[in-house]
Coordinates of N, CA and C in Angstrom, one line a residue:
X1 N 121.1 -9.6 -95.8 CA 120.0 -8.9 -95.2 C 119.8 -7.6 -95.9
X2 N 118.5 -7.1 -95.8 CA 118.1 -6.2 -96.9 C 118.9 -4.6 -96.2
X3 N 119.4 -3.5 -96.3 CA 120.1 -2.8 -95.9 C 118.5 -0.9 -95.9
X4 N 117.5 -1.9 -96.6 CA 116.4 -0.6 -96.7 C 116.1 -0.3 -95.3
X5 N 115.8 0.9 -95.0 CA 114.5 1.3 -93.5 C 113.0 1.3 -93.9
X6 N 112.4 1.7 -93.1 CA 111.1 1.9 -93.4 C 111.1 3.1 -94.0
X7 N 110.5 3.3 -95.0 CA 109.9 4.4 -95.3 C 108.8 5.1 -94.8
X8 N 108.9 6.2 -94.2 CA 108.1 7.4 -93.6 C 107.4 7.8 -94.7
X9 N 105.7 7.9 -95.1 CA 105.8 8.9 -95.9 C 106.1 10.4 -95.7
X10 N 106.4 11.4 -96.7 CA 106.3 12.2 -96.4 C 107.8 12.7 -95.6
X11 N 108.4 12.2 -94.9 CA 109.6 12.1 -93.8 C 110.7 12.5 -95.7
X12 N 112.0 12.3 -94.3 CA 113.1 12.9 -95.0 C 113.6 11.5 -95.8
X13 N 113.3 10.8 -95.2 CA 113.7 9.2 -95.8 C 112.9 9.2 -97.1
X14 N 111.8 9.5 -97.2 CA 110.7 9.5 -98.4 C 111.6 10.6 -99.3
X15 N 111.8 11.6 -99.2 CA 112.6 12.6 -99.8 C 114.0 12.5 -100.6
X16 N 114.8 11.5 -99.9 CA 115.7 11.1 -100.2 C 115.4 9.9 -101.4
X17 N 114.8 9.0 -101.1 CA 114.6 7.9 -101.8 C 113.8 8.8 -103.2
X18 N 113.2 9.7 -103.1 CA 112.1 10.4 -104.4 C 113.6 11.0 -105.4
X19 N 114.4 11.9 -104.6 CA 115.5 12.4 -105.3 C 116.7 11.4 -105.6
X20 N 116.7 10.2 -105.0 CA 117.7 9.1 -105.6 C 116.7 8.6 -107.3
X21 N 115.8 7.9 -107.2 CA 115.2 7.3 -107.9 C 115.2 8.3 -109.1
X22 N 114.5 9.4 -108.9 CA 114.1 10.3 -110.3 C 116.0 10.4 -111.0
X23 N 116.7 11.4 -110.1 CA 118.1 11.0 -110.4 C 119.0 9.8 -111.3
X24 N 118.6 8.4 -110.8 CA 118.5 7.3 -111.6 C 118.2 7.3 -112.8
X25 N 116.5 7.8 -112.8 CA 115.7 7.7 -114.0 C 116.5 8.3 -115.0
X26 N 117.1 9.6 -114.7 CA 117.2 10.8 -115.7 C 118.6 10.9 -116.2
X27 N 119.8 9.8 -115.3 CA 120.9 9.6 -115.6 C 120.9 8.4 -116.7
X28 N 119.8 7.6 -117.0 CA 119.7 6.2 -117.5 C 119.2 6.8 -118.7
X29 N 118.5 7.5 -118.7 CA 118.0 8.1 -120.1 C 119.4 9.2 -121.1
X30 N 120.2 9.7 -119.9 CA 120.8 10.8 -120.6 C 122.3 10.1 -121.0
X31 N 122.4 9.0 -120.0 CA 124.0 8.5 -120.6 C 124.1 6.6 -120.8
X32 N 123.0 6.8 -120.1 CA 122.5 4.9 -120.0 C 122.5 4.0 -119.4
X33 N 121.9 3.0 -118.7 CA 122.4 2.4 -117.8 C 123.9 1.5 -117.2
X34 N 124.5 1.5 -118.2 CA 125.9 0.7 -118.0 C 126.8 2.2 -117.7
X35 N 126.8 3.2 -117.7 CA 127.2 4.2 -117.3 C 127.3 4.6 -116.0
X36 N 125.9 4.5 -115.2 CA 125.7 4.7 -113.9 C 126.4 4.1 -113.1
X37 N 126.7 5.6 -111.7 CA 127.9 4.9 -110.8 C 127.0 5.5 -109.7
X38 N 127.4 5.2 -108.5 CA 127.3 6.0 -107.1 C 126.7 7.1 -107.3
X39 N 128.7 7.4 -107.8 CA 129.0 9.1 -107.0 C 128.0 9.9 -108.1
X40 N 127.8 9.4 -109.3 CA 127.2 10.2 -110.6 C 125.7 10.3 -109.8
X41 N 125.2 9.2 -109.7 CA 123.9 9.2 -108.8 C 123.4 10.2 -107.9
X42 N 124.8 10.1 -107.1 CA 124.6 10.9 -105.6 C 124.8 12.8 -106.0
X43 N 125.3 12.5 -106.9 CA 125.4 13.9 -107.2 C 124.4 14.5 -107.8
X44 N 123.7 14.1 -108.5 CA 122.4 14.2 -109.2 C 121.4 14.4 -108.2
X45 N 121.3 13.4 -107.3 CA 120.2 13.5 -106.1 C 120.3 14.7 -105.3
X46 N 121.7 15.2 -105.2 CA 122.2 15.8 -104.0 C 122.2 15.4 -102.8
X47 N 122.7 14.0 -102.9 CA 123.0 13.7 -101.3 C 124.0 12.7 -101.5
X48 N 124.8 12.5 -100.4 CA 126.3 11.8 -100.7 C 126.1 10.5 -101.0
X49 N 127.0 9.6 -101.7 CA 127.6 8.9 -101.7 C 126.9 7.8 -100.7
X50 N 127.5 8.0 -99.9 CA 127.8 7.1 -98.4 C 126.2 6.9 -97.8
X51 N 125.2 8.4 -98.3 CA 123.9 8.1 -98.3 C 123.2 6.9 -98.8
X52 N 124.2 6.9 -100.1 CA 123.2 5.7 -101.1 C 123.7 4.6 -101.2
X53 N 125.1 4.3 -100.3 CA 125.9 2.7 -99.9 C 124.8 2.7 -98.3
X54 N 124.7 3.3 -97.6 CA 123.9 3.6 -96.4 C 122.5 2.6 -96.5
X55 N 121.9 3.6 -97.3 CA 120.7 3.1 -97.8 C 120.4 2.0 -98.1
X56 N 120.6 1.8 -99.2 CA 121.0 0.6 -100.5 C 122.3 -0.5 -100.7
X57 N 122.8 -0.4 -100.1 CA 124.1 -0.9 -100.1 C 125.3 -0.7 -101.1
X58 N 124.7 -0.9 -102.5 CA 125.6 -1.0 -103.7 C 124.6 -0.1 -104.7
X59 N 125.1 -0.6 -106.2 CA 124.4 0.0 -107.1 C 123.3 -0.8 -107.8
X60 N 123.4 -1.8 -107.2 CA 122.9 -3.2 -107.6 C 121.5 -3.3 -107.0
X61 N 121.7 -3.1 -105.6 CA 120.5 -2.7 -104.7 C 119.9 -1.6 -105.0
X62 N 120.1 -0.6 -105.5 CA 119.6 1.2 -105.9 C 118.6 0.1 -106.6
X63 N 119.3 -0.5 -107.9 CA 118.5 -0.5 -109.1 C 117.4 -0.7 -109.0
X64 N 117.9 -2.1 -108.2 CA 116.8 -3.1 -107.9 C 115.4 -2.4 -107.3
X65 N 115.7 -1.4 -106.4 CA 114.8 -0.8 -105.7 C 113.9 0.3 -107.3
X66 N 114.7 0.9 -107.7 CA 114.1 1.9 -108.3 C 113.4 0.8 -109.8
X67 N 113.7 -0.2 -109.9 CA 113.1 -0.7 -110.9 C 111.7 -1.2 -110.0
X68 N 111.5 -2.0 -109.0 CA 110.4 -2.6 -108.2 C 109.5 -1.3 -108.4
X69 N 110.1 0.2 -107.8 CA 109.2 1.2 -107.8 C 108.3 1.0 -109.1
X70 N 109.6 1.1 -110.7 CA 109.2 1.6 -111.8 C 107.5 0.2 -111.9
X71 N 107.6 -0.9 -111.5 CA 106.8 -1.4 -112.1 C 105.4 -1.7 -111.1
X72 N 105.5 -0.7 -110.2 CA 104.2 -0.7 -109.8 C 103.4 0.1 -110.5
X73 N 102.2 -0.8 -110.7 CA 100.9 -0.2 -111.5 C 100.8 1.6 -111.2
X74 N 100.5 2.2 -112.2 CA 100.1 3.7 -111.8 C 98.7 3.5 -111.8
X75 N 97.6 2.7 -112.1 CA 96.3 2.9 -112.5 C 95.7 1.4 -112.0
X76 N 94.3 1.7 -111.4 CA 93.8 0.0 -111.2 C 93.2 -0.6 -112.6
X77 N 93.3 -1.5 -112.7 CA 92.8 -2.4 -113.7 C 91.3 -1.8 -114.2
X78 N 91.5 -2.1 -115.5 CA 90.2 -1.1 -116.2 C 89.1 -2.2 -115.6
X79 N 87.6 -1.4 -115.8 CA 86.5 -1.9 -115.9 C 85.4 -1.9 -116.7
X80 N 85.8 -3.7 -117.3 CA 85.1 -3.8 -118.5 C 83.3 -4.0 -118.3
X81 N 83.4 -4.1 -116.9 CA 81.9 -4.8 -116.5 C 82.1 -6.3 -116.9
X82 N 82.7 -7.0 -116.7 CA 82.6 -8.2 -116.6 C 84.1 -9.2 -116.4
X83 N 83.7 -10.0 -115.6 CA 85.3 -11.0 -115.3 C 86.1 -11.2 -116.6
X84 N 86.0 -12.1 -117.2 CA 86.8 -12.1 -118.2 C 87.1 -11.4 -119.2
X85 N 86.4 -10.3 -119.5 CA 86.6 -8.8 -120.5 C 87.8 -8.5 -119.3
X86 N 87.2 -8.0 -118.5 CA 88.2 -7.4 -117.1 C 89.8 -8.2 -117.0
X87 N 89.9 -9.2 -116.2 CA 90.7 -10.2 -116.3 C 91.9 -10.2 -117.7
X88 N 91.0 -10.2 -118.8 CA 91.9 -10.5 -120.1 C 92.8 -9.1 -120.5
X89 N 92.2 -7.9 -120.1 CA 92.2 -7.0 -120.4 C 93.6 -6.6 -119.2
X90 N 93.4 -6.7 -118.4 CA 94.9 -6.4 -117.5 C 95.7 -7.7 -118.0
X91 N 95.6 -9.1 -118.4 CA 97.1 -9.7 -118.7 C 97.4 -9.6 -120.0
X92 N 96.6 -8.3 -120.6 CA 97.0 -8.5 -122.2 C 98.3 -7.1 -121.8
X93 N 97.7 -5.9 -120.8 CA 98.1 -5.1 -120.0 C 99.7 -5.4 -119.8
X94 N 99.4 -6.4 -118.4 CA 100.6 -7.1 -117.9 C 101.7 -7.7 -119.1
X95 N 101.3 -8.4 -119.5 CA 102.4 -8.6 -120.3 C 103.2 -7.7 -120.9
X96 N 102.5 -6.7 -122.1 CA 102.6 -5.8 -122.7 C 103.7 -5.3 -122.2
X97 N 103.6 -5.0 -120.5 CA 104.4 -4.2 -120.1 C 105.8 -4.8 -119.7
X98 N 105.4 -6.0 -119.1 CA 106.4 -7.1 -118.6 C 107.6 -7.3 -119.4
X99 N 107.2 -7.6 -120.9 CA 107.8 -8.0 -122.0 C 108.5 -6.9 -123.0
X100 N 108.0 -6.0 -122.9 CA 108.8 -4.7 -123.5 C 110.3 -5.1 -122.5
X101 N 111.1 -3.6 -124.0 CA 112.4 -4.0 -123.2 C 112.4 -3.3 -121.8
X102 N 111.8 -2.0 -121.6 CA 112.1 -1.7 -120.3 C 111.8 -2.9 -118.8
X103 N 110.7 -3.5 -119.6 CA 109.9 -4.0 -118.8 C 110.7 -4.9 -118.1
X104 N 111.5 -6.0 -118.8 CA 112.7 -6.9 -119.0 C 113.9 -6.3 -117.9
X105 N 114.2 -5.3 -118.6 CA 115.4 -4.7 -117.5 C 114.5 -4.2 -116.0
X106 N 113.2 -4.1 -115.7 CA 113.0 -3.7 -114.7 C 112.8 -5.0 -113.6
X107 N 112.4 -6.2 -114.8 CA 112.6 -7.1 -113.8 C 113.7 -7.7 -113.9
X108 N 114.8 -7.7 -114.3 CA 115.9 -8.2 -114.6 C 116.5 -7.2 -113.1
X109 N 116.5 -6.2 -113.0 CA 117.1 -5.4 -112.2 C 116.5 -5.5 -110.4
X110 N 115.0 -5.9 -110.6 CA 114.5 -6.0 -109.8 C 114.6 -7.6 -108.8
X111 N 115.4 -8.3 -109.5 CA 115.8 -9.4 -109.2 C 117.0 -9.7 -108.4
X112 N 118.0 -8.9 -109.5 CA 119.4 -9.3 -109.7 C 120.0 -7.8 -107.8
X113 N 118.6 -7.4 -107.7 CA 119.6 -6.3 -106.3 C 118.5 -7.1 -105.3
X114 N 118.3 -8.5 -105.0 CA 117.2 -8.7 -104.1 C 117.9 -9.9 -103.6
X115 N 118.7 -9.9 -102.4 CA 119.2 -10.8 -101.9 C 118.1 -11.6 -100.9
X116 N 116.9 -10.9 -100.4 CA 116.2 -11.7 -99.1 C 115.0 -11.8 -100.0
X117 N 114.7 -11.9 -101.3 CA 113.3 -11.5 -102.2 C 112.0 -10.7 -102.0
X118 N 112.9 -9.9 -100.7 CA 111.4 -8.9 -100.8 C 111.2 -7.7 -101.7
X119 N 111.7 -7.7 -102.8 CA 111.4 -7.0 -103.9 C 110.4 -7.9 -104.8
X120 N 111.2 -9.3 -105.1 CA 110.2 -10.4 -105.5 C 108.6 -10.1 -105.4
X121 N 108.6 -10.1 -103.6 CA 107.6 -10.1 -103.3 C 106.6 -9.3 -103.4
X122 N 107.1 -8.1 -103.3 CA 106.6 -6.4 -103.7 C 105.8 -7.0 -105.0
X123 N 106.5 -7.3 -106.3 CA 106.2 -6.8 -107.3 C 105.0 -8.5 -107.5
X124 N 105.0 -9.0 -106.3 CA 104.2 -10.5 -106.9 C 102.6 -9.3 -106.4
X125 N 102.9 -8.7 -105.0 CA 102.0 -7.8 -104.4 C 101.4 -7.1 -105.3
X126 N 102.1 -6.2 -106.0 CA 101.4 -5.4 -107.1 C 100.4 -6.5 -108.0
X127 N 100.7 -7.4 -108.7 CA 99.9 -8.1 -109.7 C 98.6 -8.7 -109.0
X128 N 98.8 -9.3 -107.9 CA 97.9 -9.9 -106.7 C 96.5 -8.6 -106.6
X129 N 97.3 -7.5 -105.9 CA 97.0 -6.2 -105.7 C 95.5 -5.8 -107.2
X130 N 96.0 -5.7 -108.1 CA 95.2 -5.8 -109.2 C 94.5 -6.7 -109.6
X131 N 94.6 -8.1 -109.4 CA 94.1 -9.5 -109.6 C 92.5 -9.0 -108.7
X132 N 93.1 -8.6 -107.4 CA 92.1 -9.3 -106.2 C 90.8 -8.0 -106.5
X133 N 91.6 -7.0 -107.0 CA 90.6 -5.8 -107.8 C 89.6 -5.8 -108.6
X134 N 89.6 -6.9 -109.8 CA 89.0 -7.6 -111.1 C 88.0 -8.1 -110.2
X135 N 88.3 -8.9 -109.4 CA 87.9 -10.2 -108.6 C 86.8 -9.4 -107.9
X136 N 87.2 -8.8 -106.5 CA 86.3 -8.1 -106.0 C 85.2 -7.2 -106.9
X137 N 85.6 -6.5 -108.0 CA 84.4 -6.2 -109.1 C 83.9 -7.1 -109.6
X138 N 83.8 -8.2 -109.9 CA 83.2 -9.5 -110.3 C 82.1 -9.9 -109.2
X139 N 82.4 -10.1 -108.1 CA 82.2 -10.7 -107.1 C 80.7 -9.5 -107.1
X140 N 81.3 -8.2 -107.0 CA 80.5 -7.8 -106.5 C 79.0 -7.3 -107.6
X141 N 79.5 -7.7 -108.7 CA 78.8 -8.0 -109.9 C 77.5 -8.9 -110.3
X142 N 78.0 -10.3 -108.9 CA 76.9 -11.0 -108.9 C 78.0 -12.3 -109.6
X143 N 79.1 -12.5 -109.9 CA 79.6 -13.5 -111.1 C 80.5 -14.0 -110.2
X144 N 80.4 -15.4 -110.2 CA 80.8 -16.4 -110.5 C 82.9 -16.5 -110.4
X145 N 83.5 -16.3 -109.1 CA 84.9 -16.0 -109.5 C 86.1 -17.0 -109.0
X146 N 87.2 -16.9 -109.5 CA 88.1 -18.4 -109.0 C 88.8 -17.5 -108.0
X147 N 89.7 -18.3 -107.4 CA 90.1 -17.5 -105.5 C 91.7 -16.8 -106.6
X148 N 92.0 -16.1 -105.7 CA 92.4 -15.0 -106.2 C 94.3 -15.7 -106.5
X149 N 94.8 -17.0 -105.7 CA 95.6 -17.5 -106.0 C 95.7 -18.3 -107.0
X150 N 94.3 -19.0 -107.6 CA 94.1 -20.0 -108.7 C 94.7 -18.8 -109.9
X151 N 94.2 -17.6 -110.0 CA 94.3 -16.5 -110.9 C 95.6 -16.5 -111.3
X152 N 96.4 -16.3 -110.1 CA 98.4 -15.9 -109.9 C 98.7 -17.1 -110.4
X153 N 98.4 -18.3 -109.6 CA 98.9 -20.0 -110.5 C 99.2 -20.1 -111.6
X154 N 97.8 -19.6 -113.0 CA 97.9 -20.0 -114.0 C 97.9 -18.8 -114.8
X155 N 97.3 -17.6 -114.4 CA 98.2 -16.6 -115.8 C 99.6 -15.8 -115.6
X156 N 100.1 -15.6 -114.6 CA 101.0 -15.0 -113.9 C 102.1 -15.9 -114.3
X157 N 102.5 -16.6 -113.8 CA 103.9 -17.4 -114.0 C 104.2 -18.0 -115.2
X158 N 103.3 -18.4 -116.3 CA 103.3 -18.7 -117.5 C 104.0 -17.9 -118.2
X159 N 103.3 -16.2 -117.8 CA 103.9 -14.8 -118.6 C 105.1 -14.1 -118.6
X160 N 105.3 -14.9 -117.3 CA 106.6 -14.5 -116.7 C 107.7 -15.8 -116.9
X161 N 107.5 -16.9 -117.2 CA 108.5 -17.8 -117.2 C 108.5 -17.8 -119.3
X162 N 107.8 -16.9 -119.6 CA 108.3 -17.2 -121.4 C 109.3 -15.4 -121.5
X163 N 108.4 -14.5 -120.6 CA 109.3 -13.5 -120.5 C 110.6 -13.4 -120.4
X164 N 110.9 -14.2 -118.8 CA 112.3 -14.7 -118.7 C 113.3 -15.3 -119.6
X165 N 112.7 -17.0 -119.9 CA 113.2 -17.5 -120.2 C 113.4 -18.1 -121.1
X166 N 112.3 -17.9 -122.3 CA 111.8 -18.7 -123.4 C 110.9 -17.4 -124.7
X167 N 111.5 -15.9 -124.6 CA 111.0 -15.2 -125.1 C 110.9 -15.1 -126.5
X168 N 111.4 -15.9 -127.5 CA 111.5 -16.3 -129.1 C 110.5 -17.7 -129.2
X169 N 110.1 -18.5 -128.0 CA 109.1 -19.3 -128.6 C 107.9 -19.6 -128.9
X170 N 107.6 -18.4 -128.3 CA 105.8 -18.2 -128.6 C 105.6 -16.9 -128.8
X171 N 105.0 -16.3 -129.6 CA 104.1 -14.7 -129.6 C 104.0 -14.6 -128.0
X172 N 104.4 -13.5 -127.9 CA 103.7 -12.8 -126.5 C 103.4 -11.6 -126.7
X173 N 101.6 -11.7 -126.9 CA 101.0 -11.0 -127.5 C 100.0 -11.1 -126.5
X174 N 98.6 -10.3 -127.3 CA 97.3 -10.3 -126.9 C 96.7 -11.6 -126.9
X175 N 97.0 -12.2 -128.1 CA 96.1 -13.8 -128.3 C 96.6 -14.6 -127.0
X176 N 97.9 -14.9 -126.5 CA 98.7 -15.2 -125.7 C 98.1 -15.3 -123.9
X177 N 97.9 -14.1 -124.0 CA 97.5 -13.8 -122.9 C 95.7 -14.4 -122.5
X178 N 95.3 -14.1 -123.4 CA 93.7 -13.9 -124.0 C 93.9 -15.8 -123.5
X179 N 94.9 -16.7 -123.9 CA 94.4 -17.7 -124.4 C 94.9 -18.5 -122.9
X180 N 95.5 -17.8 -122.0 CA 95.3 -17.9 -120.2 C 94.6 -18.0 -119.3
X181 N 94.0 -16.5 -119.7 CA 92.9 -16.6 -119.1 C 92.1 -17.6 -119.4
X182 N 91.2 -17.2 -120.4 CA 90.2 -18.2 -121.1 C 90.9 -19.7 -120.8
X183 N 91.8 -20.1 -120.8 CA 92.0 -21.4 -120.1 C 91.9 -21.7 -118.5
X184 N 91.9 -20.4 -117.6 CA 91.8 -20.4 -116.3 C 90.2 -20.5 -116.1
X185 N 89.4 -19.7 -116.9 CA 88.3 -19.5 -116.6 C 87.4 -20.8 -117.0
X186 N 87.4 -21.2 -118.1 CA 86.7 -22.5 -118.9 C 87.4 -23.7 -118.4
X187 N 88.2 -24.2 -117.4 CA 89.0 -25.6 -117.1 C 88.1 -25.9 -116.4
X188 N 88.1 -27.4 -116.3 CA 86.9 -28.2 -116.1 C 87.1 -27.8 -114.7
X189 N 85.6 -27.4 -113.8 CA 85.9 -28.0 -112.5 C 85.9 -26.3 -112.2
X190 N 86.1 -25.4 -112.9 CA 85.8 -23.9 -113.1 C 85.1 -22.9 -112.4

């Protein structure tokens, strides 16, 4: 069972979690991730130890959490004026980011501290979140759009299962991405 509370904005719990994470951030950059401990954490943040087993449970869980943070979207999906300009344009986005190395360790991290998968889920929310964005601008464009799950079906898990697990057998590139979509969009029955 997940050991998080709710987050208050604004509250001391929001405070805490802002000074753990940045803390993270700035320890991973200055000594590296296989370095990082607790107490090094907690000390950084300025709050104990026992705050961040409290919280998070382990170091494992921290991560997991501050990576889920790291890969939510800062920005909504551009607008190209049109579905598939739009669409192609965030999974060339998505990947890009997915597939870099940070990107890798953020879902790697974001995985490996998610015992009930609601981090999983978080980060399926973020992409959904952005999908249903394109979608509702299309829609409201006047065009022609597939339901917002057909979208996650067929560009989403493709990107993510070569990311994972098959990252040396195809380009994962722009054409890549480009050639997802345009297959989601033009399949018969469309």
């Amino acid at each position: 069972m997940s050991r998080k509370p709710m987050v208050r904005p604004g509250g001391r719990s929001a405070r805490v979690q802002q000074s753990v994470h940045i803390a993270v951030r700035e320890l991973e950059a200055e000594i590296g991730r296989d370095a990082l401990t607790v107490p090094l954490v907690a000390a950084r943040a300025g709050v104990t130890p026992s705050t961040i087993y409290r919280r998070w449970g382990d170091l494992q869980e921290l991560m997991s959490d501050v990576a889920v943070e790291r890969l939510r979207p800062e920005l909504p999906p551009q607008d190209l004026g049109g579905l598939a300009a739009d669409l192609t344009a965030w999974a060339e986005h998505f990947l890009e980011d997915m597939s870099s190395s940070a990107g890798r360790a953020y879902i790697r991290d974001a995985l490996l501290g998610d015992p009930d998968g609601t981090n999983a889920g978080q980060c399926s929310a973020y992409a959904a979140e952005q999908i249903d964005t394109i979608l509702d601008r299309a829609t409201a464009r006047g065009e022609q759009v597939p339901a917002l799950e057909s979208v996650v079906d067929h560009v989403v898990p493709p990107m993510m299962y070569r990311i994972l697990f098959r990252p040396g057998t195809e380009a994962l590139d722009a054409a890549y991405a480009a050639r997802l979509v345009d297959g989601l969009l033009n399949a018969p029955g469309s």
